[in-house]
Amino acid sequence: MKAVVYEETGASDVLQVRNKQPAEPGPGEVRVRLAVSGVNPTDWKSRAGSGQGSTRLKAPKVPNQDGAGVVDAVGPGVLDPRIGDRVWLWDVAWGSDEGTAQEYANLPAAKAVPLPDSETFDTGASLGIPALTAHRALTANENGPGRLSPGSLSGHAVLVTGGAGAVGHAAIQLARWAGATVVTTVSDERKAGLARRAGAHHVINYRTRDVVAAVREAVPEGVDTVVDVNAPANLGSDVEVLKPGGTIAIYAANPGESVTVPIRESMAGNIRYQFILTYTVTDGQKQDAVAAVSEALAAGALRVGDEHGLPLTRFALEETAAAHDAVEHGTVGKVLIDVAALS
């Protein structure tokens, strides 16, 4: 089989296409034949070494956390999923040398989640990191649910900054499915159109409008939760639009980046700051996220493609380096790698 590997961290040219033998799945594992691999910022940052320079790895590593495909084999003790099941995958490369940029991948059975026949492999490969991160952000408020479901956010207002990004898109869709009023910010009119197609009730171009005034106009009582992609730039306005006891959920940062917190204003509003890395949430939080995302997916609430507010940019497996570069350079929407044509 073909697999993309890197043996040291660095620029995207460390990625090489190699041939290797598929391995049999071990106890509790399944082997998945990949149809599509999804690329996230965390994938290129891990490959780059998080800005720490080149480091030789102990073993070749296959990149990419997310993907979708068909179960090809099951290891001892696995009852579900079964051979032939269509599945979406999460956190595949976390703590492992097996990512999704290859034709077959072995992974724990719990990381292979049923993909409805009505949904495409593109949708499945676009969930993982974005949707699970969005779920944690939307459940970070102490006055909200620990697991999203229809109506669980009724009466809540959510501000999603960067509504045209992959996490922002998932947050809009999940919040809308859970019954929240969704406000989002974007940087131009094209992204505004994407956010509206994702389901946002109110879309604010932060380059042409005063964000605080616009949010207050949309939801005069303020928002319960902010899902923030750029806290250093947004924190001041976030604090101003929150209800008392509100939460700012921060899920993105560049290496070495820091943020200044307005202490008195935060104290006055009893504001909670929740920093999020989906890999290291508790087992219970991850299980709740996977279950809720699966429920929303089955309900048709999580869709991708330009018509649903998340344009897709495609690459071949041999072009994985270019796919990583596209994400690093800020391609709008979701970057996918076509691994195999599966039904």
C-alpha atoms as one frame of an Amber mdcrd trajectory, in Angstrom:
protein
   0.000   0.000   0.000   0.965   3.660  -0.358   1.594   5.750   2.734   2.843
   9.296   3.283   5.469   9.421   6.031   7.966  11.775   7.606  11.047  10.774
   9.584  11.917  14.212  10.889   9.959  17.369  11.599  10.265  20.349   9.311
   8.813  21.957   6.194   6.312  20.039   4.091   9.074  18.589   1.914   9.866
  16.116   4.725   6.718  14.247   3.621   7.484  11.306   1.361   5.289   8.700
  -0.344   6.421   5.190   0.545   5.254   1.632  -0.060   4.638  -0.541   2.992
   2.807  -3.698   3.972  -0.587  -3.367   5.669  -0.448  -4.810   9.179  -3.082
  -6.998  10.798  -5.076  -5.178  13.489  -4.188  -6.033  17.079  -6.540  -6.683
  20.003  -9.214  -3.995  20.194  -8.175  -2.517  16.837  -9.689  -2.243  13.386
  -8.028  -1.719  10.037  -9.690   0.907   7.873  -9.282   1.352   4.154  -9.183
   5.118   3.772 -11.291   6.931   1.218 -10.544  10.501   2.313  -8.064  12.061
   4.747  -8.840  15.447   6.316  -6.116  18.033   6.999  -6.206  20.386   9.989
  -3.801  23.066  11.273  -2.702  20.660  14.007  -1.457  18.261  11.296   0.984
  20.636   9.636   2.037  22.100  12.996   2.869  18.634  14.339   4.796  17.825
  11.168   6.645  21.152  11.401   7.611  20.484  15.017   5.568  23.392  16.431
   8.278  25.869  15.496  11.033  24.014  17.377  13.097  23.157  14.313  13.953
  19.789  12.793  13.849  16.759  15.091  14.613  13.197  14.025  11.770  10.847
  14.954  12.176   7.416  16.500  10.064   5.889  13.735   8.462   7.057  10.478
   5.137   8.772  11.156   2.053   9.009   8.954   0.362  12.429   9.361  -3.275
  13.514   9.711  -5.789  12.872  12.469  -9.091  12.755  10.587 -10.462  10.587
   7.836 -13.213   8.334   6.596 -13.345   4.947   4.936 -14.463   1.332   5.263
 -13.489  -1.210   7.925 -11.284  -3.786   6.202 -10.369  -6.074   9.128 -11.012
  -6.347  12.867  -8.721  -7.502  15.631  -9.421  -9.908  18.504 -12.183  -8.766
  20.843 -13.784  -6.275  18.433 -17.536  -6.697  17.998 -18.272  -3.256  16.596
 -17.602  -1.859  14.030 -17.695  -4.797  11.631 -15.940  -5.507   8.354 -17.559
  -3.456   5.598 -18.880  -0.706   7.871 -18.449   2.880   6.674 -16.784   4.958
   9.412 -15.424   8.400  10.273 -12.210   8.620  12.284 -10.868  10.883  15.036
  -7.473  11.462  16.728  -5.873   8.682  14.674  -2.307  10.036  14.808  -2.489
  11.208  18.437  -0.016   9.065  20.430   0.540   6.890  17.372   2.656   6.723
  14.233  -0.461   5.774  12.230  -2.252   8.742  10.667  -4.811   8.837   7.857
  -2.563   9.853   4.940  -2.271   6.233   3.805  -4.376   3.599   2.102  -4.921
   1.482   5.239  -4.666   2.489   8.908  -4.880   0.463  12.123  -6.518   2.227
  15.058  -8.511   1.556  18.240 -12.038   0.451  17.376 -13.529   3.310  19.447
 -11.954   5.812  17.039 -13.911   4.385  14.092 -17.462   5.755  14.327 -20.374
   4.696  12.090 -20.894   6.967   9.070 -24.522   6.974   7.863 -25.072   5.723
   4.322 -26.680   9.082   3.562 -23.436  10.952   4.307 -20.338  11.199   2.136
 -16.792  10.269   3.032 -16.013  13.982   2.568 -18.328  14.787   5.469 -16.819
  12.020   7.581 -13.270  13.242   6.979 -14.293  16.807   7.892 -15.609  16.004
  11.402 -12.908  14.859  13.849 -10.826  17.742  15.151 -13.200  20.579  14.075
 -16.469  19.086  15.307 -15.100  17.625  18.542 -13.360  20.925  19.334 -16.551
  22.842  18.604 -18.558  20.537  20.875 -16.190  21.092  23.787 -16.303  24.855
  23.258 -20.104  24.897  23.174 -20.330  22.842  26.379 -17.724  24.818  28.342
 -20.295  27.118  29.967 -21.056  25.949  33.510 -24.724  26.849  33.014 -25.042
  24.792  29.853 -25.195  21.110  28.947 -22.261  18.711  29.083 -23.478  17.056
  25.905 -25.314  18.749  23.053 -28.674  17.506  21.838 -31.671  19.083  20.113
 -32.880  21.946  22.314 -30.032  21.683  24.805 -28.945  25.268  24.009 -32.431
  26.759  23.695 -32.389  30.267  25.158 -28.600  30.499  24.789 -26.772  32.889
  22.486 -23.384  31.953  21.050 -20.771  34.130  19.344 -18.498  32.244  16.953
 -15.490  34.281  15.809 -14.149  33.236  12.422 -17.347  31.578  11.272 -15.909
  30.554   7.883 -13.205  28.309   9.370 -13.604  24.567   9.893 -14.112  24.789
  13.678 -16.268  27.889  13.306 -18.393  26.135  10.696 -18.878  23.103  12.973
 -19.677  25.360  15.934 -22.353  27.201  13.946 -23.959  23.964  12.799 -23.839
  22.270  16.215 -25.083  25.355  18.064 -27.935  25.791  15.578 -28.861  22.088
  15.904 -28.862  22.452  19.708 -31.234  25.429  19.546 -28.939  28.400  20.200
 -29.076  31.837  18.618 -25.838  32.017  16.633 -23.877  35.189  15.923 -20.634
  35.010  13.974 -17.884  37.332  12.770 -16.109  37.162   9.410 -13.593  39.274
   7.492 -15.277  39.654   4.095 -18.515  39.179   2.190 -17.558  35.825   0.692
 -17.038  34.421   4.185 -20.263  36.075   5.294 -22.106  34.060   2.667 -20.464
  30.862   3.888 -21.429  31.572   7.504 -25.043  32.197   6.491 -25.156  28.931
   4.556 -23.778  27.156   7.625 -26.792  28.440   9.559 -25.672  31.540  11.478
 -28.572  33.819  12.415 -26.481  37.014  12.506 -23.260  37.583  10.527 -20.957
  40.531  11.266 -18.117  41.709   9.032 -15.628  42.886  11.643 -13.724  44.956
   9.074 -16.719  47.183   8.311 -18.773  47.131  11.530 -18.209  47.710  15.231
 -18.396  44.160  16.611 -19.570  45.096  20.111 -22.354  47.339  18.807 -23.403
  44.798  16.196 -23.546  41.901  18.678 -25.533  44.007  21.147 -27.946  44.919
  18.364 -28.391  41.248  17.465 -28.670  39.955  21.042 -29.198  42.888  23.421
 -28.951  40.673  26.510 -25.468  39.475  25.473 -24.067  36.059  24.610 -23.584
  33.101  26.912 -20.535  31.635  25.183 -17.864  32.860  22.793 -16.099  30.284
  20.619 -12.890  32.149  19.808 -10.294  31.475  17.108  -8.113  34.524  17.832
  -8.213  35.517  21.498  -5.337  38.056  21.358  -7.300  40.126  18.825 -10.808
  39.500  20.132 -10.650  39.266  23.913 -11.576  42.888  24.597 -14.761  42.725
  22.543 -15.521  39.209  23.823 -15.620  40.503  27.391 -17.927  43.368  26.423
 -20.569  41.183  24.766 -20.763  38.397  27.360 -23.619  37.961  29.783 -22.637
  37.831  33.475 -21.223  34.372  34.117 -20.439  33.841  30.444 -17.614  31.737
  29.030 -14.908  32.451  26.476 -13.709  29.189  24.903 -10.279  29.561  23.260
  -9.167  26.780  20.922  -6.436  28.207  18.667  -3.021  29.825  19.082   0.301
  30.199  17.338   3.479  28.902  19.014   4.585  31.259  21.785   1.453  33.385
  21.543  -0.023  34.904  24.703  -3.074  36.915  25.663  -3.678  39.792  28.077
  -6.755  39.330  30.257  -8.659  42.422  31.484  -8.851  41.315  35.111 -11.259
  43.841  36.629 -13.729  43.578  33.767 -13.532  39.782  33.894 -14.092  39.793
  37.637 -17.071  42.108  37.305 -18.690  39.760  34.803 -17.692  36.555  36.620
 -16.258  35.421  33.287 -14.897  31.932  32.762 -11.984  31.298  30.372 -11.810
  27.781  28.955  -8.739  26.805  26.951  -9.322  23.794  24.710  -7.155  21.120
  23.148  -9.420  18.306  22.012  -6.699  15.655  22.410  -6.457  16.173  26.169
 -10.073  16.597  27.242 -11.371  14.001  29.687 -12.562  10.623  28.443 -16.103
  11.570  29.428 -15.956  14.842  27.513 -14.608  13.072  24.427 -17.280  10.359
  24.617 -19.998  12.984  24.944 -18.571  14.880  21.973 -18.370  11.800  19.735
 -21.910  10.768  20.692 -23.365  14.243  20.106 -21.556  14.703  16.787 -22.827
  11.293  15.675 -26.388  12.271  16.618 -26.136  15.590  14.780 -24.631  13.819
  11.771 -27.492  11.299  11.675 -29.950  14.205  11.827 -28.357  15.824   8.773
 -27.157  18.817  10.802 -23.480  18.504   9.863 -22.911  18.996   6.157 -19.929
  20.168   4.130 -19.388  21.687   0.706 -19.783  25.228  -0.572 -23.573  24.987
  -0.449 -23.358  24.258   3.283 -20.759  26.927   4.045 -17.558  24.842   3.957
 -15.860  24.780   0.530 -13.727  21.724  -0.198 -10.236  21.847  -1.685  -8.952
  18.463  -2.863  -5.520  16.904  -3.333  -4.261  13.454  -4.291  -2.422  11.330
  -1.724   0.842  12.039  -3.559   0.130  15.764  -3.042  -0.115  15.599   0.763
   2.708  18.131   1.125   0.752  20.616  -1.007  -2.361  19.904   1.085  -0.439
  20.745   4.269   0.837  23.945   2.657  -2.703  24.906   1.643  -3.902  24.666
   5.248  -0.841  26.503   6.552  -1.465  29.336   4.075  -5.073  29.783   5.167
  -7.150  28.125   2.439 -10.784  28.908   3.203 -12.907  25.859   3.948 -11.725
  22.271   4.309  -8.698  20.650   2.694  -9.185  16.971   1.841  -6.913  14.280
   0.435  -8.424  11.675  -1.884  -6.937   8.317  -0.916  -9.157   5.785  -2.710
 -12.477   5.755  -4.576 -14.764   3.761  -2.271 -18.541   3.421  -2.250
